[in-house]
């Protein structure tokens, strides 16, 4: 039976480009999983968007002497371009800067307030009289009260590395105009995580048996060690979502509080665009629906602890407030398969030092599937991994080209040439033919189990192992020689290999969608495996925003073994991958400034 599966993907901050560490951390695993679930025939909704608000965006705007809106729009456009080129098929990739997201976030806030999970507290904060506004921590600089470094930021000292209490900075000054701020009292709303703790612990205990150890450590482990405490969810900032309470003008919801609500608001926006405004209930109200959150390890507490807390605390009141009708409890995360980090040539990736392989830059020189292959084979599922150009070259040439690409190409080219562009009519299948077909068909079980458990790396390795088995089969059968003495025997071998390749194409398609789609067409199929991505310009009272969308169209891929028929008309094949030359190593080293 078809299941409703929400594939919730981390929201990139619209203040910098995306590098390979980000891609393998969350975006690519989400897409592989979503494609697999679509092939299985499940009702998949993959959603995310740009995180448009908060100081990361305003700080960048100040540095570039522009507005937060322009910064967000610029990076949002770069995300759309990258995701299209990389084949990340979001049903909706939107933004937090939409009317809908404002309303959904404010409804969650009000539901929590209604259910007494919010409280207010007064605190001191730096205020700039010259500008008539409170300054976020990152907007104040001064002397570190720990090491006396004169240029410490309000939230952290770059010299001694300490996290700072901004109000204790010595000789504070505004980062915007250098003026001296003064401490003034301000009031904020807090999420009462202490009160939510028993329910959050229950939620985590129910998932303890199958969550990744790193995720459990940073959620359940942390709570049991030090407990949960209230956390401010509003701040004095004008770029963001207004606090929906009278007398609180000029304050915004904290970006960490509202950005996670994007998973819900994007589903609702998707339903509205689709013309079925209540469709989101199928993912958020149905107890059988499953929500998977693909994020990096730096985001674990927000997705495994705080977001579940927000959902639990909203109870059935979100629907009541948002739709003004009967509501239900909202679906809690089923799994949060967070990845660790990927380093680059042995060092931590750093955008600011330009120590990174940037997604769009990479794709200006190489194809998307080799990137997807390498990032999956090297995915930091359980520990940090390393991007090495040498390793990329070796895996591309020895695995992708040698094991898989050449297999598909030489069999297809031989069949196309020898049997007039048709799948040959086999004789009766011999034991080795039946064995290899059965072995590859078993992959729908073995690869499928790995993908279902979000062990993507193991799933890919299993599919590649099966490709090696088909190579061994062909070495034994040697149809290129067989054909000289026994044309029927050769036809049987080639038919067998084509059928195995046709199945492998499906097993590999979540990982390598572009080349598998081409292979699918060479094998003579008229309808594509997957649907298409496209961009769409949407309008609301905040202006226009461009979204990435997915149209299933004539997608015909199914997670099931090939039923390739003799006589099917093939299309002239071309190589799926290209071998890389050693010289790229030197070029890429120079690009990194090594
Ligand atoms: Zn310091």
Coordinates of C-alpha atoms and ligand atoms in Angstrom, one line a residue:
X1 CA 0.0 0.0 0.0
X2 CA 1.2 3.5 -0.8
X3 CA 2.6 5.4 2.1
X4 CA 2.8 9.2 2.7
X5 CA 6.4 10.1 3.1
X6 CA 7.6 13.6 3.9
X7 CA 11.2 14.2 2.9
X8 CA 12.2 17.2 4.9
X9 CA 15.5 18.7 3.8
X10 CA 17.7 21.3 5.6
X11 CA 17.0 24.9 4.7
X12 CA 20.2 26.6 3.5
X13 CA 20.9 30.0 4.8
X14 CA 20.6 32.5 2.0
X15 CA 24.0 34.1 2.7
X16 CA 26.5 31.9 0.9
X17 CA 27.0 29.5 -1.9
X18 CA 26.7 25.7 -1.4
X19 CA 29.7 23.4 -1.3
X20 CA 30.2 19.7 -1.6
X21 CA 30.1 19.3 2.2
X22 CA 26.6 20.8 2.3
X23 CA 25.5 18.6 -0.6
X24 CA 26.6 15.3 0.9
X25 CA 25.5 16.4 4.3
X26 CA 21.8 16.7 3.6
X27 CA 20.6 17.7 0.1
X28 CA 21.9 14.7 -1.9
X29 CA 20.9 12.0 0.6
X30 CA 17.4 13.5 0.7
X31 CA 17.1 13.3 -3.1
X32 CA 18.3 9.7 -3.3
X33 CA 15.9 8.7 -0.6
X34 CA 13.0 10.6 -2.3
X35 CA 13.7 9.0 -5.7
X36 CA 13.8 5.6 -4.2
X37 CA 10.5 6.1 -2.4
X38 CA 8.9 7.4 -5.6
X39 CA 10.1 4.3 -7.5
X40 CA 8.5 2.2 -4.7
X41 CA 5.2 3.9 -5.6
X42 CA 4.9 5.9 -2.3
X43 CA 3.4 9.4 -2.1
X44 CA 6.5 11.4 -1.6
X45 CA 6.7 15.1 -0.8
X46 CA 10.2 16.5 -0.7
X47 CA 10.2 20.1 0.6
X48 CA 12.6 22.8 1.7
X49 CA 13.5 26.4 0.9
X50 CA 15.9 29.2 1.5
X51 CA 16.3 30.4 5.1
X52 CA 15.9 34.1 4.3
X53 CA 15.9 35.7 7.8
X54 CA 18.1 36.3 10.8
X55 CA 21.5 37.9 11.3
X56 CA 23.5 35.6 8.9
X57 CA 21.6 37.4 6.1
X58 CA 21.7 40.9 7.6
X59 CA 25.4 40.6 8.4
X60 CA 26.2 39.6 4.9
X61 CA 24.0 42.5 3.6
X62 CA 26.0 45.0 5.7
X63 CA 29.3 43.5 4.5
X64 CA 28.2 43.8 0.8
X65 CA 26.6 47.2 1.3
X66 CA 23.2 46.0 0.2
X67 CA 19.8 44.9 1.6
X68 CA 18.9 41.7 3.4
X69 CA 16.2 41.1 0.7
X70 CA 18.8 41.4 -2.1
X71 CA 21.2 39.1 -0.4
X72 CA 18.5 36.5 0.2
X73 CA 17.3 36.7 -3.5
X74 CA 20.8 36.4 -4.9
X75 CA 21.7 33.3 -2.9
X76 CA 18.2 31.8 -3.4
X77 CA 18.7 32.1 -7.2
X78 CA 22.1 30.3 -6.9
X79 CA 20.5 27.4 -4.9
X80 CA 17.8 26.9 -7.6
X81 CA 20.4 26.8 -10.3
X82 CA 22.5 24.3 -8.4
X83 CA 19.6 22.0 -7.5
X84 CA 18.4 21.9 -11.1
X85 CA 21.8 21.1 -12.4
X86 CA 22.4 18.4 -9.7
X87 CA 19.0 16.9 -10.2
X88 CA 17.6 17.4 -6.7
X89 CA 13.9 17.0 -7.3
X90 CA 12.1 19.0 -4.6
X91 CA 8.4 18.9 -4.9
X92 CA 8.7 22.4 -3.6
X93 CA 11.9 24.4 -2.8
X94 CA 10.5 27.8 -1.6
X95 CA 11.6 30.4 1.0
X96 CA 10.8 31.5 4.5
X97 CA 10.0 35.0 3.1
X98 CA 6.4 34.3 2.0
X99 CA 3.0 35.3 3.4
X100 CA 2.2 31.6 3.9
X101 CA 5.3 30.9 6.0
X102 CA 4.7 34.0 8.1
X103 CA 1.1 32.9 8.8
X104 CA 2.1 29.3 9.6
X105 CA 4.9 30.4 11.9
X106 CA 2.7 32.8 13.7
X107 CA 0.0 30.1 14.1
X108 CA 2.5 27.7 15.7
X109 CA 3.7 30.5 18.0
X110 CA 0.1 31.3 19.0
X111 CA -0.7 27.6 19.5
X112 CA 2.3 27.2 21.9
X113 CA 1.2 30.4 23.7
X114 CA -2.4 29.2 24.0
X115 CA -1.1 25.9 25.4
X116 CA 1.1 27.7 28.0
X117 CA 4.4 26.5 26.6
X118 CA 5.7 30.1 26.2
X119 CA 6.7 32.6 28.9
X120 CA 8.2 36.0 28.9
X121 CA 11.4 37.3 30.6
X122 CA 13.1 40.6 30.8
X123 CA 16.7 40.9 30.1
X124 CA 19.4 43.5 29.4
X125 CA 20.6 44.1 25.9
X126 CA 22.8 46.5 24.0
X127 CA 20.8 49.4 22.5
X128 CA 22.2 51.9 20.0
X129 CA 20.7 55.4 20.7
X130 CA 22.2 56.6 17.4
X131 CA 20.0 54.2 15.5
X132 CA 17.1 53.9 17.9
X133 CA 17.3 50.1 18.0
X134 CA 18.6 47.1 19.9
X135 CA 21.7 45.4 18.6
X136 CA 21.8 41.7 18.0
X137 CA 24.9 40.1 19.6
X138 CA 26.7 39.8 16.3
X139 CA 26.4 43.6 15.8
X140 CA 28.3 44.5 18.9
X141 CA 32.1 44.3 19.2
X142 CA 34.4 45.1 22.1
X143 CA 37.2 43.8 24.3
X144 CA 36.9 40.2 25.3
X145 CA 36.4 40.0 29.1
X146 CA 38.3 36.7 29.1
X147 CA 41.5 37.3 27.1
X148 CA 41.4 41.1 26.5
X149 CA 41.4 40.7 22.7
X150 CA 40.1 44.2 21.5
X151 CA 38.0 43.0 18.6
X152 CA 35.8 40.3 20.1
X153 CA 32.3 39.8 18.6
X154 CA 29.3 39.9 20.9
X155 CA 28.6 36.2 20.6
X156 CA 32.1 34.9 20.4
X157 CA 35.8 35.8 20.7
X158 CA 37.8 34.8 17.6
X159 CA 41.0 35.1 19.6
X160 CA 40.4 32.7 22.6
X161 CA 37.4 31.0 21.0
X162 CA 35.1 31.5 24.0
X163 CA 31.4 31.9 23.6
X164 CA 30.6 35.3 25.1
X165 CA 27.8 36.9 27.0
X166 CA 27.4 40.1 24.9
X167 CA 26.3 42.3 27.8
X168 CA 29.7 41.7 29.5
X169 CA 31.9 43.0 26.7
X170 CA 34.3 45.8 27.7
X171 CA 34.3 49.0 25.7
X172 CA 31.4 47.9 23.5
X173 CA 30.8 49.6 20.1
X174 CA 28.2 49.1 17.4
X175 CA 29.5 47.2 14.4
X176 CA 27.3 49.4 12.2
X177 CA 28.5 52.9 13.0
X178 CA 31.0 52.5 15.7
X179 CA 28.8 54.4 18.3
X180 CA 28.8 53.3 21.9
X181 CA 25.7 51.3 22.8
X182 CA 24.0 51.3 26.2
X183 CA 22.4 48.5 28.1
X184 CA 18.6 48.7 28.2
X185 CA 15.9 46.3 29.4
X186 CA 14.0 44.4 26.8
X187 CA 11.4 41.6 27.0
X188 CA 11.3 38.3 25.1
X189 CA 9.2 35.2 24.7
X190 CA 10.8 31.9 25.7
X191 CA 9.9 28.3 24.7
X192 CA 9.4 26.4 27.9
X193 CA 11.5 23.3 27.0
X194 CA 11.7 22.3 30.6
X195 CA 8.0 21.8 30.7
X196 CA 8.1 19.9 27.3
X197 CA 11.0 17.7 28.4
X198 CA 9.0 14.6 29.5
X199 CA 7.1 14.5 26.2
X200 CA 10.3 15.0 24.2
X201 CA 12.1 12.2 26.1
X202 CA 9.1 9.9 25.4
X203 CA 9.3 10.8 21.7
X204 CA 13.0 10.0 21.6
X205 CA 12.7 6.7 23.6
X206 CA 10.2 5.5 21.0
X207 CA 12.9 6.0 18.3
X208 CA 15.9 4.8 20.2
X209 CA 16.1 1.4 18.6
X210 CA 16.7 2.7 15.0
X211 CA 18.1 6.2 15.1
X212 CA 21.8 6.8 14.3
X213 CA 24.0 6.8 17.4
X214 CA 25.4 10.3 16.7
X215 CA 21.8 11.7 16.6
X216 CA 20.8 10.0 19.8
X217 CA 23.9 11.2 21.5
X218 CA 23.1 14.8 20.7
X219 CA 19.4 14.5 21.6
X220 CA 18.5 12.0 24.2
X221 CA 22.0 11.7 25.6
X222 CA 22.3 15.5 26.0
X223 CA 18.9 15.8 27.7
X224 CA 19.6 13.0 30.2
X225 CA 23.0 14.6 31.0
X226 CA 21.9 18.2 31.4
X227 CA 18.2 18.7 31.0
X228 CA 16.3 21.2 28.9
X229 CA 15.9 24.8 29.7
X230 CA 13.8 27.7 28.3
X231 CA 15.1 29.3 25.2
X232 CA 14.4 32.8 23.8
X233 CA 12.3 32.6 20.6
X234 CA 12.0 36.3 19.9
X235 CA 14.6 39.0 19.3
X236 CA 14.9 42.7 18.6
X237 CA 15.5 42.7 14.9
X238 CA 13.5 44.0 12.0
X239 CA 14.3 41.4 9.3
X240 CA 12.1 38.5 10.0
X241 CA 8.6 37.5 11.1
X242 CA 6.8 39.9 13.4
X243 CA 5.8 38.6 16.8
X244 CA 1.9 38.3 16.5
X245 CA 1.1 39.9 19.9
X246 CA -0.1 43.4 20.5
X247 CA 2.6 45.6 22.1
X248 CA 5.4 43.5 20.6
X249 CA 5.9 45.6 17.5
X250 CA 9.5 45.8 16.3
X251 CA 10.4 42.3 17.5
X252 CA 10.7 39.2 15.4
X253 CA 10.6 35.4 15.8
X254 CA 14.1 34.1 16.3
X255 CA 15.2 32.5 13.0
X256 CA 15.9 29.1 14.5
X257 CA 12.3 29.0 15.8
X258 CA 10.7 29.9 12.5
X259 CA 13.0 28.2 10.0
X260 CA 12.1 24.7 11.1
X261 CA 8.4 25.5 10.8
X262 CA 9.3 25.8 7.1
X263 CA 8.8 22.0 6.7
X264 CA 5.1 22.5 7.6
X265 CA 4.6 25.7 5.8
X266 CA 6.3 24.4 2.6
X267 CA 3.9 21.4 2.6
X268 CA 1.0 23.7 3.0
X269 CA 2.2 26.0 0.2
X270 CA 2.7 23.0 -2.0
X271 CA -0.9 22.0 -1.3
X272 CA -2.2 25.5 -2.1
X273 CA -0.3 25.6 -5.4
X274 CA -1.6 22.2 -6.3
X275 CA -5.1 23.5 -5.8
X276 CA -5.8 21.0 -3.0
X277 CA -5.4 23.2 0.1
X278 CA -6.0 20.4 2.5
X279 CA -3.6 17.9 1.0
X280 CA -1.0 18.7 3.6
X281 CA -3.2 16.8 6.2
X282 CA -2.1 13.5 4.6
X283 CA 1.5 14.2 5.7
X284 CA 0.9 16.1 9.0
X285 CA -2.3 14.5 10.4
X286 CA -2.2 10.9 9.3
X287 CA -0.7 8.7 12.0
X288 CA 0.8 6.4 9.3
X289 CA 2.7 9.2 7.5
X290 CA 6.4 9.2 8.0
X291 CA 8.6 12.3 8.1
X292 CA 12.4 12.0 7.5
X293 CA 14.6 15.0 8.2
X294 CA 17.8 15.2 6.2
X295 CA 20.2 17.5 8.0
X296 CA 23.9 18.0 8.9
X297 CA 25.2 17.2 12.4
X298 CA 25.3 20.9 13.4
X299 CA 21.5 20.9 13.2
X300 CA 20.7 17.9 15.3
X301 CA 19.4 19.6 18.5
X302 CA 17.0 21.8 16.5
X303 CA 15.5 18.9 14.6
X304 CA 15.6 16.0 17.1
X305 CA 14.7 18.0 20.2
X306 CA 13.4 21.5 19.7
X307 CA 11.2 21.1 16.6
X308 CA 9.6 17.9 18.0
X309 CA 9.0 20.1 21.2
X310 CA 7.3 22.8 19.1
X311 CA 5.1 20.2 17.3
X312 CA 4.2 18.5 20.6
X313 CA 3.4 21.8 22.3
X314 CA 1.2 23.0 19.4
X315 CA -1.1 20.0 19.9
X316 CA -4.3 20.2 17.9
X317 CA -4.2 24.0 18.1
X318 CA -2.2 24.7 15.0
X319 CA -5.0 23.6 12.7
X320 CA -7.6 25.4 14.8
X321 CA -5.7 28.7 14.6
X322 CA -4.5 28.3 11.0
X323 CA -7.6 26.9 9.4
X324 CA -10.2 27.9 12.0
X325 CA -11.5 24.4 12.1
X326 CA -10.9 21.2 14.0
X327 CA -7.2 20.4 14.3
X328 CA -5.2 17.3 15.1
X329 CA -1.7 16.7 16.6
X330 CA 1.0 17.1 14.0
X331 CA 3.2 14.3 12.8
X332 CA 6.5 14.0 14.7
X333 CA 9.8 13.1 13.0
X334 CA 10.1 9.4 12.2
X335 CA 13.8 9.6 11.6
X336 CA 16.5 12.3 11.6
X337 CA 19.3 10.6 9.6
X338 CA 21.8 13.4 10.2
X339 CA 25.2 13.2 8.5
X340 CA 28.6 14.1 9.9
X341 CA 30.9 16.5 8.0
X342 CA 33.0 16.1 4.9
X343 CA 36.4 17.6 5.0
X344 CA 38.5 18.7 2.0
X345 CA 42.0 17.2 1.5
X346 CA 42.3 16.6 5.2
X347 CA 41.2 20.0 6.4
X348 CA 37.8 21.4 7.6
X349 CA 35.9 23.0 4.7
X350 CA 35.8 26.8 5.2
X351 CA 33.7 29.0 3.0
X352 CA 35.3 32.2 4.3
X353 CA 38.9 31.0 3.5
X354 CA 37.6 29.6 0.2
X355 CA 38.8 26.1 1.2
X356 CA 35.9 24.4 -0.5
X357 CA 34.7 22.7 -3.6
X358 CA 31.7 24.8 -4.6
X359 CA 28.8 23.0 -6.2
X360 CA 28.2 25.3 -9.2
X361 CA 31.8 25.7 -9.9
X362 CA 32.3 21.9 -9.9
X363 CA 29.4 21.5 -12.3
X364 CA 31.0 24.0 -14.7
X365 CA 33.7 21.4 -15.3
X366 CA 32.2 18.0 -14.6
X367 CA 28.9 16.1 -14.9
X368 CA 26.5 15.8 -12.1
X369 CA 26.4 12.0 -11.8
X370 CA 30.1 11.5 -11.0
X371 CA 29.6 14.1 -8.2
X372 CA 26.6 12.3 -6.9
X373 CA 28.5 9.0 -7.1
X374 CA 31.5 10.2 -5.3
X375 CA 29.5 12.0 -2.6
X376 CA 27.4 8.9 -1.9
X377 CA 30.4 6.5 -1.9
X378 CA 32.0 8.8 0.5
X379 CA 29.0 10.0 2.4
X380 CA 29.7 10.9 6.1
X381 CA 26.9 8.8 7.5
X382 CA 28.6 7.6 10.6
X383 CA 31.8 9.6 10.8
X384 CA 33.5 12.5 9.1
X385 CA 34.9 11.8 5.7
X386 CA 37.3 13.5 3.3
X387 CA 37.0 14.8 -0.2
X388 CA 40.3 14.1 -2.0
X389 CA 40.6 14.9 -5.7
X390 CA 42.9 11.9 -6.1
X391 CA 40.2 9.7 -4.7
X392 CA 37.5 11.3 -6.9
X393 CA 39.6 10.5 -10.0
X394 CA 40.2 6.9 -8.9
X395 CA 36.6 6.2 -8.1
X396 CA 35.4 7.9 -11.3
X397 CA 37.8 5.9 -13.5
X398 CA 37.9 2.6 -11.7
X399 CA 34.4 2.2 -10.4
X400 CA 32.0 4.4 -12.3
X401 CA 33.6 4.1 -15.7
X402 CA 35.2 0.7 -15.5
X403 CA 32.6 -1.3 -13.5
X404 CA 29.4 0.3 -14.6
X405 CA 29.7 2.6 -17.5
X406 CA 31.8 0.2 -19.7
X407 CA 29.5 -2.7 -18.8
X408 CA 26.4 -0.8 -20.1
X409 CA 28.2 0.6 -23.1
X410 CA 29.9 -2.4 -24.5
X411 CA 26.8 -4.6 -24.2
X412 CA 24.5 -2.0 -25.7
X413 CA 26.9 -1.1 -28.5
X414 CA 27.4 -4.8 -29.3
X415 CA 23.6 -5.6 -29.3
X416 CA 22.9 -2.5 -31.4
X417 CA 25.5 -3.4 -34.0
X418 CA 25.0 -7.2 -34.2
X419 CA 21.2 -7.4 -34.0
X420 CA 20.1 -4.5 -36.1
X421 CA 19.3 -2.2 -33.1
X422 CA 17.0 -4.7 -31.5
X423 CA 17.1 -6.6 -28.2
X424 CA 18.1 -10.1 -29.5
X425 CA 15.8 -13.1 -29.2
X426 CA 17.5 -15.5 -26.7
X427 CA 17.6 -19.3 -26.9
X428 CA 16.6 -21.2 -23.8
X429 CA 18.3 -19.6 -20.7
X430 CA 21.2 -21.7 -19.4
X431 CA 22.0 -22.1 -15.7
X432 CA 24.6 -19.2 -15.6
X433 CA 22.1 -16.9 -17.4
X434 CA 19.3 -17.7 -14.9
X435 CA 21.8 -17.3 -12.0
X436 CA 22.9 -13.9 -12.9
X437 CA 19.4 -12.7 -13.6
X438 CA 18.3 -14.0 -10.2
X439 CA 21.3 -12.5 -8.5
X440 CA 20.6 -9.0 -9.9
X441 CA 16.9 -9.3 -9.2
X442 CA 17.6 -10.1 -5.5
X443 CA 19.1 -6.6 -5.5
X444 CA 15.6 -5.1 -5.3
X445 CA 15.5 -6.7 -1.9
X446 CA 19.0 -6.1 -0.7
X447 CA 19.6 -2.6 -2.1
X448 CA 16.0 -1.7 -1.1
X449 CA 16.5 -2.7 2.5
X450 CA 19.6 -0.5 2.7
X451 CA 17.8 2.5 1.2
X452 CA 14.7 2.0 3.3
X453 CA 17.0 2.3 6.4
X454 CA 18.8 5.3 4.9
X455 CA 22.1 3.4 4.6
X456 CA 22.7 5.0 1.2
X457 CA 26.4 4.3 1.0
X458 CA 25.8 0.6 1.6
X459 CA 22.9 0.6 -0.9
X460 CA 25.2 2.0 -3.6
X461 CA 28.0 -0.4 -2.8
X462 CA 25.6 -3.3 -3.1
X463 CA 24.3 -2.2 -6.5
X464 CA 27.9 -1.8 -7.7
X465 CA 28.8 -5.3 -6.4
X466 CA 26.0 -6.6 -8.6
X467 CA 27.4 -4.7 -11.6
X468 CA 30.7 -6.4 -10.9
X469 CA 28.9 -9.8 -10.9
X470 CA 27.5 -9.0 -14.4
X471 CA 31.0 -8.2 -15.6
X472 CA 32.2 -11.6 -14.3
X473 CA 29.3 -13.3 -16.0
X474 CA 30.2 -11.6 -19.3
X475 CA 33.9 -12.5 -19.0
X476 CA 32.8 -16.1 -18.7
X477 CA 30.2 -16.1 -21.4
X478 CA 32.3 -14.0 -23.8
X479 CA 29.6 -13.3 -26.3
X480 CA 32.1 -11.3 -28.5
X481 CA 33.8 -14.7 -29.2
X482 CA 30.7 -16.9 -28.9
X483 CA 29.1 -15.0 -31.8
X484 CA 31.7 -16.4 -34.2
X485 CA 30.6 -20.0 -33.6
X486 CA 27.1 -19.9 -32.2
X487 CA 25.0 -16.9 -32.8
X488 CA 22.1 -18.1 -30.7
X489 CA 24.4 -18.6 -27.7
X490 CA 25.7 -15.1 -28.1
X491 CA 22.2 -13.7 -28.4
X492 CA 21.3 -15.5 -25.1
X493 CA 24.2 -14.0 -23.3
X494 CA 23.6 -10.5 -24.6
X495 CA 19.9 -10.8 -23.8
X496 CA 20.7 -11.9 -20.3
X497 CA 23.2 -9.1 -19.8
X498 CA 20.8 -6.5 -21.2
X499 CA 18.2 -7.7 -18.8
X500 CA 20.6 -7.5 -15.9
X501 CA 21.7 -4.0 -17.0
X502 CA 18.0 -2.9 -17.3
X503 CA 17.5 -4.0 -13.7
X504 CA 20.8 -2.4 -12.5
X505 CA 19.6 0.8 -14.1
X506 CA 16.7 1.0 -11.7
X507 CA 18.8 0.0 -8.7
X508 CA 21.3 2.8 -9.6
X509 CA 18.8 5.4 -10.7
X510 CA 18.2 7.1 -7.3
X511 CA 22.0 7.7 -7.2
X512 CA 22.7 8.4 -10.8
X513 CA 19.5 9.8 -12.3
X514 CA 20.9 11.6 -15.3
X515 CA 22.9 8.7 -16.8
X516 CA 20.3 6.1 -15.8
X517 CA 17.7 8.1 -17.7
X518 CA 19.9 8.1 -20.7
X519 CA 20.5 4.4 -20.4
X520 CA 16.8 3.9 -20.1
X521 CA 16.2 5.7 -23.4
X522 CA 19.1 3.7 -25.1
X523 CA 17.2 0.5 -24.0
X524 CA 14.3 1.7 -26.1
X525 CA 11.8 2.9 -23.5
X526 CA 9.5 5.7 -24.5
X527 CA 8.6 7.1 -21.0
X528 CA 11.2 8.5 -18.6
X529 CA 12.0 6.9 -15.2
X530 CA 11.4 10.1 -13.3
X531 CA 9.4 13.4 -13.7
X532 CA 10.9 16.8 -14.4
X533 CA 12.0 19.7 -12.3
X534 CA 11.1 23.3 -13.2
X535 CA 11.1 26.7 -11.7
X536 CA 7.9 28.7 -11.1
X537 CA 7.5 32.3 -10.2
X538 CA 5.0 32.8 -7.3
X539 CA 3.5 36.0 -6.0
X540 CA 2.1 37.2 -2.7
X541 CA 2.0 40.4 -0.7
X542 CA 5.8 40.2 0.1
X543 CA 6.5 40.3 -3.6
X544 CA 7.5 37.4 -6.0
X545 CA 9.5 34.4 -5.1
X546 CA 10.9 31.8 -7.5
X547 CA 10.3 28.2 -6.4
X548 CA 11.7 24.9 -7.7
X549 CA 9.0 22.3 -8.3
X550 CA 8.6 18.7 -9.6
X551 CA 6.1 17.4 -12.1
X552 CA 5.8 13.6 -12.2
X553 CA 4.5 13.8 -15.7
X554 CA 5.0 10.5 -17.5
X555 CA 7.5 9.1 -14.9
X556 CA 7.3 5.3 -15.4
X557 CA 10.2 4.0 -13.2
X558 CA 9.2 1.2 -10.8
X559 CA 11.3 -0.5 -8.1
X560 CA 11.0 -3.9 -9.8
X561 CA 13.1 -6.3 -12.0
X562 CA 13.4 -5.8 -15.7
X563 CA 10.9 -7.5 -18.0
X564 CA 12.8 -6.6 -21.1
X565 CA 11.3 -8.1 -24.2
X566 CA 13.2 -9.5 -27.2
X567 CA 12.7 -7.4 -30.2
X568 CA 12.5 -4.1 -28.3
X569 CA 14.0 -1.4 -30.4
X570 CA 17.2 0.1 -29.0
X571 CA 18.5 3.6 -29.5
X572 CA 22.1 4.2 -30.6
X573 CA 24.1 4.2 -27.3
X574 CA 26.8 6.7 -26.2
X575 CA 29.2 6.3 -23.3
X576 CA 27.6 7.2 -20.0
X577 CA 30.7 8.5 -18.3
X578 CA 34.1 9.9 -19.3
X579 CA 37.4 8.9 -17.9
X580 CA 39.3 11.7 -16.2
X581 CA 42.9 12.5 -16.9
X582 CA 45.6 12.8 -14.2
X583 CA 46.1 16.5 -15.2
X584 CA 42.9 17.5 -13.4
X585 CA 44.7 16.9 -10.1
X586 CA 47.2 19.6 -10.8
X587 CA 44.5 22.0 -12.1
X588 CA 42.3 21.4 -9.0
X589 CA 45.2 21.9 -6.7
X590 CA 45.9 25.2 -8.3
X591 CA 42.3 26.2 -7.9
X592 CA 42.5 25.5 -4.2
X593 CA 45.6 27.6 -4.0
X594 CA 47.8 24.7 -2.9
Ligands
LIG1 ZN1 38.9 36.2 24.1

